[in-house]
Tab-separated table of C-alpha atoms in Angstrom:
chain	number	residue	atom	x	y	z
F	1	MET	CA	-3.292	29.629	18.481
F	2	SER	CA	0.125	29.116	16.933
F	3	THR	CA	3.224	29.822	18.983
F	4	GLN	CA	5.553	29.463	16.030
F	5	GLY	CA	5.156	32.985	14.738
F	6	GLU	CA	4.448	34.044	11.182
F	7	PRO	CA	4.373	31.173	8.629
F	8	ARG	CA	6.733	31.174	5.683
F	9	TRP	CA	4.155	32.212	3.084
F	10	LEU	CA	4.566	31.040	-0.468
F	11	SER	CA	5.805	33.535	-2.997
F	12	ALA	CA	3.429	34.354	-5.852
F	13	GLU	CA	5.473	32.088	-8.143
F	14	GLN	CA	5.465	29.223	-5.607
F	15	GLN	CA	1.733	29.637	-5.034
F	16	ARG	CA	1.071	29.524	-8.780
F	17	ALA	CA	3.221	26.373	-9.136
F	18	TRP	CA	1.576	24.709	-6.119
F	19	ARG	CA	-1.920	25.366	-7.408
F	20	ALA	CA	-0.950	24.183	-10.891
F	21	TYR	CA	0.355	20.963	-9.331
F	22	LEU	CA	-2.886	20.419	-7.385
F	23	ARG	CA	-5.124	21.027	-10.386
F	24	GLY	CA	-2.907	19.117	-12.792
F	25	SER	CA	-2.518	16.056	-10.563
F	26	ARG	CA	-6.275	15.856	-10.003
F	27	LEU	CA	-6.986	16.251	-13.720
F	28	ILE	CA	-4.455	13.521	-14.543
F	29	GLU	CA	-6.055	11.097	-12.092
F	30	GLU	CA	-9.496	11.934	-13.468
F	31	ALA	CA	-8.357	11.330	-17.064
F	32	LEU	CA	-6.585	8.051	-16.262
F	33	ASP	CA	-9.601	6.872	-14.254
F	34	ARG	CA	-11.966	7.801	-17.083
F	35	ASP	CA	-9.942	5.848	-19.640
F	36	LEU	CA	-9.840	2.737	-17.433
F	37	GLN	CA	-13.619	2.876	-17.052
F	38	SER	CA	-13.780	1.142	-20.437
F	39	HIS	CA	-12.742	-1.927	-18.393
F	40	GLY	CA	-14.966	-1.076	-15.441
F	41	VAL	CA	-12.063	-0.392	-13.062
F	42	GLN	CA	-10.688	2.565	-11.199
F	43	LEU	CA	-7.069	3.691	-11.397
F	44	THR	CA	-6.494	2.520	-7.812
F	45	GLU	CA	-7.674	-0.997	-8.694
F	46	TYR	CA	-5.520	-1.127	-11.810
F	47	GLU	CA	-2.499	0.121	-9.857
F	48	ILE	CA	-2.877	-2.703	-7.349
F	49	ILE	CA	-3.132	-5.530	-9.864
F	50	SER	CA	-0.375	-3.947	-11.940
F	51	MET	CA	1.992	-3.939	-8.947
F	52	ILE	CA	1.131	-7.548	-8.152
F	53	SER	CA	1.704	-8.527	-11.798
F	54	GLU	CA	5.285	-7.225	-11.600
F	55	ALA	CA	6.140	-9.018	-8.335
F	56	PRO	CA	7.885	-12.403	-8.151
F	57	GLY	CA	5.286	-15.165	-8.304
F	58	ARG	CA	2.664	-12.473	-8.983
F	59	ARG	CA	2.087	-12.142	-5.255
F	60	LEU	CA	2.671	-9.343	-2.747
F	61	ARG	CA	2.249	-8.985	0.981
F	62	MET	CA	-0.730	-6.697	1.601
F	63	SER	CA	1.202	-4.401	3.966
F	64	THR	CA	3.912	-3.922	1.316
F	65	LEU	CA	1.300	-3.329	-1.355
F	66	ALA	CA	-0.456	-0.716	0.805
F	67	ASP	CA	2.851	1.160	1.126
F	68	LEU	CA	3.566	0.929	-2.607
F	69	VAL	CA	0.187	2.319	-3.669
F	70	VAL	CA	0.023	4.792	-0.748
F	71	GLN	CA	-3.246	3.500	0.678
F	72	SER	CA	-4.265	2.691	4.221
F	73	ARG	CA	-4.381	-1.009	4.960
F	74	SER	CA	-8.129	-0.860	5.526
F	75	ARG	CA	-8.702	0.837	2.173
F	76	LEU	CA	-6.515	-1.749	0.455
F	77	THR	CA	-8.523	-4.495	2.160
F	78	HIS	CA	-11.762	-3.076	0.728
F	79	THR	CA	-10.252	-2.746	-2.743
F	80	ALA	CA	-8.845	-6.279	-2.528
F	81	SER	CA	-12.363	-7.535	-1.733
F	82	ARG	CA	-13.686	-5.938	-4.934
F	83	LEU	CA	-10.841	-7.483	-6.937
F	84	GLU	CA	-11.504	-10.885	-5.352
F	85	LYS	CA	-15.170	-10.692	-6.362
F	86	ARG	CA	-14.025	-10.225	-9.962
F	87	GLY	CA	-11.813	-13.288	-9.644
F	88	TRP	CA	-8.624	-11.312	-10.285
F	89	VAL	CA	-6.865	-11.875	-6.955
F	90	ARG	CA	-7.025	-14.217	-3.994
F	91	ARG	CA	-5.664	-13.879	-0.477
F	92	GLU	CA	-3.177	-16.427	0.796
F	93	SER	CA	-0.941	-16.760	3.828
F	94	CYS	CA	2.538	-15.387	3.224
F	95	LEU	CA	4.896	-17.997	1.897
F	96	GLU	CA	7.735	-16.760	4.110
F	97	ASP	CA	6.229	-16.487	7.584
F	98	LYS	CA	2.538	-17.503	7.435
F	99	ARG	CA	1.621	-14.551	9.726
F	100	GLY	CA	0.926	-12.057	6.960
F	101	VAL	CA	-1.453	-12.113	4.032
F	102	GLU	CA	-0.470	-11.854	0.402
F	103	LEU	CA	-2.584	-10.905	-2.578
F	104	VAL	CA	-1.991	-13.328	-5.431
F	105	LEU	CA	-2.906	-12.502	-9.015
F	106	THR	CA	-5.091	-15.195	-10.582
F	107	PRO	CA	-4.830	-16.227	-14.234
F	108	ALA	CA	-7.991	-14.159	-14.900
F	109	GLY	CA	-6.338	-11.201	-13.151
F	110	TRP	CA	-3.211	-11.634	-15.270
F	111	ASP	CA	-5.312	-11.600	-18.446
F	112	ALA	CA	-7.210	-8.518	-17.214
F	113	VAL	CA	-4.098	-6.534	-16.280
F	114	ARG	CA	-2.459	-7.316	-19.627
F	115	GLU	CA	-5.556	-6.108	-21.459
F	116	MET	CA	-5.914	-2.970	-19.315
F	117	ALA	CA	-2.211	-2.132	-19.590
F	118	VAL	CA	-2.667	-1.243	-23.258
F	119	VAL	CA	-5.389	1.275	-22.382
F	120	HIS	CA	-3.480	2.621	-19.372
F	121	VAL	CA	-0.172	3.156	-21.177
F	122	ASP	CA	-1.964	4.903	-24.026
F	123	SER	CA	-3.750	7.114	-21.497
F	124	VAL	CA	-0.515	7.981	-19.671
F	125	ARG	CA	1.147	8.931	-22.943
F	126	LYS	CA	-1.849	10.952	-24.172
F	127	ASN	CA	-2.570	12.760	-20.897
F	128	VAL	CA	0.832	13.111	-19.237
F	129	ILE	CA	3.892	12.424	-21.371
F	130	ASP	CA	2.991	13.744	-24.833
F	131	PRO	CA	1.720	17.189	-23.735
F	132	VAL	CA	4.935	17.946	-21.790
F	133	PRO	CA	8.376	18.667	-23.260
F	134	PRO	CA	10.778	15.823	-22.315
F	135	GLU	CA	12.990	18.032	-20.130
F	136	LEU	CA	9.974	19.174	-18.073
F	137	PHE	CA	8.769	15.606	-17.652
F	138	LEU	CA	12.253	14.601	-16.453
F	139	ALA	CA	12.238	17.532	-14.002
F	140	LEU	CA	8.834	16.418	-12.715
F	141	GLY	CA	10.210	12.933	-12.088
F	142	GLN	CA	13.215	14.392	-10.269
F	143	ALA	CA	11.003	16.563	-8.073
F	144	MET	CA	8.652	13.688	-7.223
F	145	ASP	CA	11.588	11.387	-6.431
F	146	HIS	CA	12.971	13.972	-3.998
F	147	ILE	CA	9.580	14.346	-2.338
F	148	ARG	CA	9.218	10.565	-2.069
F	149	ALA	CA	12.676	10.306	-0.500
F	150	VAL	CA	11.671	12.792	2.213
F	151	LEU	CA	8.131	11.560	2.877
F	152	ALA	CA	8.717	7.798	2.473
F	153	PRO	CA	12.470	7.185	2.673
F	154	ASP	CA	12.099	3.421	3.154
F	155	ASN	CA	9.644	3.083	0.286
F	156	ASP	CA	12.175	2.883	-2.560
F	157	GLY	CA	12.379	-0.911	-2.612
F	158	PRO	CA	11.339	-3.805	-2.237
F	159	HIS	CA	9.012	-3.808	-5.245
F	160	PRO	CA	10.777	-5.364	-8.220
F	161	ALA	CA	9.775	-2.530	-10.570
F	162	VAL	CA	11.261	0.074	-8.220
F	163	THR	CA	14.384	-1.988	-7.536
F	164	ALA	CA	14.968	-2.793	-11.223
F	165	GLU	CA	14.474	0.827	-12.227
F	166	ALA	CA	17.041	2.005	-9.678
F	167	ARG	CA	19.471	-0.749	-10.703
F	168	ASP	CA	19.064	-0.242	-14.439
F	169	HIS	CA	18.854	3.530	-14.585
F	170	GLY	CA	20.204	4.855	-11.280
F	171	PRO	CA	19.139	8.264	-10.072
F	172	PHE	CA	17.572	10.810	-12.369
F	173	PRO	CA	20.328	12.378	-14.560
F	174	ALA	CA	20.452	15.687	-12.683
F	175	ASP	CA	20.822	13.788	-9.388
F	176	SER	CA	24.027	12.010	-10.427
């Protein structure tokens, strides 16, 4: 039994927007996953090797990678095992402190991610960017950046893609 009193119910407009977000985000993931199936991978697997491909030395500490892709460490470990079996990554001791484990992209993994990137970018454009007017897509990015800042305030670095984006482009235009 709640002792906090009556919840702040969503307005009809908020409820409609929330449900549209839920349905839309699930449909996007389904579409992106489906398109990557031509390479026999799931979106989560592609996201992992993509992040590693953008990191210095094409290697990332597994704990950092888990934070970047918003997965539990145990789930990332299972996914890393599947990627290792394909020969796309290998686990190595961290270069900096030897206590942690890094996932390192192999040459075969680099070739695979480059090939899959073409399919993935096309899928993102077709399923997410092209159907939405540019100003709405920008607003979506602003909203998601605000949510990320609240839910994972320390998760805006250290990945090179995130750091470079912030350095090169700064905050979203309406945030300036």
